[in-house]
């Protein structure tokens, strides 16, 4: 994806099933949100699957609601969703030899034309990278706590 995205990754001392359980449960997204904008889940299933829709209460300056749809899904390996914009939030999970999980989160802009993609990266790229990095920290802590508990 390269110039068409921003990504962050980490290795988590928990199996992919534990990590995926957090990612596929929209009620846990406030627990791992590194952006500080996700406030609460307002609608959606307890476990996401391909085509699932879920709504979130958000705050980025002003409060607003957003509806997302799962557009990529492979249990314990991959989940991605998007809202009305064309960008996707993607999580790719790879098992490690030690029983853990390598996770990469990507803010994927590949579905935009080059001009729109450049504008979004200029406006939101730096802030989004910080959020991705912080989400990895929170996801790691949450999954390792769940695996230990």
XYZ file of C-alpha atoms in Angstrom:
149
model
C 0.000 0.000 0.000
C 2.917 2.325 0.689
C 2.071 5.927 -0.206
C -1.628 5.077 -0.275
C -1.846 4.445 3.472
C -0.529 4.944 6.965
C 0.201 1.912 9.156
C 1.388 0.888 12.596
C 2.170 -2.532 13.965
C 3.121 -4.427 17.078
C 3.643 -7.937 18.368
C 1.178 -9.033 21.027
C 1.735 -11.874 23.493
C -1.736 -13.286 22.864
C -3.101 -15.609 20.185
C -4.863 -14.162 17.127
C -8.250 -15.374 18.427
C -7.942 -13.134 21.508
C -6.876 -10.107 19.456
C -9.592 -10.719 16.867
C -12.243 -11.046 19.579
C -11.493 -7.458 20.613
C -11.414 -6.100 17.062
C -14.609 -7.870 15.997
C -16.595 -6.613 19.012
C -17.546 -2.976 18.337
C -18.314 -2.443 22.033
C -14.592 -2.817 22.727
C -13.465 -0.164 20.243
C -13.485 2.579 22.905
C -11.068 0.384 24.876
C -8.446 0.398 22.108
C -9.076 3.721 20.326
C -5.837 5.662 20.113
C -7.398 8.734 18.514
C -9.564 9.707 21.474
C -12.535 10.236 19.155
C -14.525 7.017 19.734
C -16.957 7.610 22.601
C -19.424 4.704 22.556
C -21.056 2.067 20.412
C -24.612 2.982 19.529
C -25.622 0.077 17.313
C -24.350 -3.158 15.872
C -23.979 -6.853 16.513
C -21.933 -8.266 19.365
C -19.547 -9.840 16.849
C -18.811 -8.338 13.468
C -18.661 -10.312 10.225
C -18.467 -9.387 6.548
C -21.231 -6.895 5.768
C -21.993 -6.045 9.411
C -22.891 -2.433 10.117
C -22.213 -0.688 13.400
C -22.634 2.864 14.633
C -20.412 4.836 16.953
C -20.721 8.025 18.974
C -17.702 10.136 18.110
C -16.176 13.434 19.174
C -13.555 15.324 17.215
C -14.220 18.863 18.361
C -17.978 18.436 17.865
C -19.956 15.317 18.741
C -21.266 13.231 15.860
C -22.402 9.714 14.982
C -20.845 7.545 12.314
C -21.987 4.305 10.696
C -19.404 1.756 9.564
C -19.620 -1.356 7.413
C -17.264 -4.348 7.543
C -15.811 -4.675 4.031
C -13.019 -7.238 4.562
C -13.201 -10.184 6.906
C -11.275 -13.379 7.583
C -11.692 -14.776 11.121
C -8.600 -14.358 13.307
C -6.657 -12.880 10.317
C -8.253 -9.752 8.835
C -10.991 -7.218 9.494
C -11.575 -3.859 7.827
C -14.411 -1.368 7.869
C -15.293 1.899 6.227
C -17.932 4.575 6.563
C -19.196 6.991 3.894
C -15.652 7.944 2.995
C -13.650 5.576 0.820
C -10.881 5.010 3.361
C -10.712 1.798 5.334
C -9.477 0.917 8.772
C -7.809 -2.485 8.354
C -6.319 -4.860 10.927
C -4.160 -7.727 9.676
C -3.174 -10.459 12.142
C -0.356 -12.950 11.659
C 0.394 -15.697 14.185
C 3.937 -15.715 15.563
C 6.007 -18.814 16.334
C 5.708 -18.165 20.063
C 1.906 -18.207 20.111
C 1.498 -14.462 19.834
C 0.209 -12.206 17.096
C 1.795 -9.648 14.804
C -0.827 -6.952 14.173
C -0.744 -4.199 11.552
C -3.403 -1.498 11.514
C -3.705 0.486 8.286
C -5.541 3.663 7.373
C -6.024 2.680 3.739
C -6.603 5.487 1.232
C -6.059 3.343 -1.878
C -9.690 3.679 -2.986
C -9.377 7.465 -3.464
C -8.119 9.243 -6.546
C -4.547 10.620 -6.196
C -5.641 14.229 -5.564
C -8.118 13.314 -2.813
C -5.625 10.902 -1.283
C -2.937 13.602 -1.147
C -5.369 16.075 0.422
C -6.461 13.610 3.115
C -2.868 12.715 3.931
C -1.946 16.399 4.175
C -4.915 17.189 6.410
C -5.024 14.094 8.605
C -1.896 12.008 7.997
C 0.225 13.104 10.947
C -2.622 12.991 13.456
C -3.789 9.639 12.092
C -0.297 8.145 12.405
C -0.194 9.129 16.077
C -3.619 7.553 16.582
C -2.536 4.342 14.847
C 0.573 4.133 17.034
C -1.456 4.685 20.212
C -4.098 2.162 19.155
C -1.381 -0.468 18.865
C -0.279 0.289 22.449
C -3.851 -0.011 23.731
C -4.683 -3.119 21.694
C -1.523 -4.832 22.954
C -2.384 -4.047 26.591
C -6.023 -5.133 26.171
C -5.266 -8.403 24.386
C -2.461 -9.377 26.748
C -4.729 -8.659 29.742
C -7.526 -10.738 28.206
C -5.133 -13.616 27.447
C -3.785 -13.587 31.017
C -7.217 -13.311 32.651
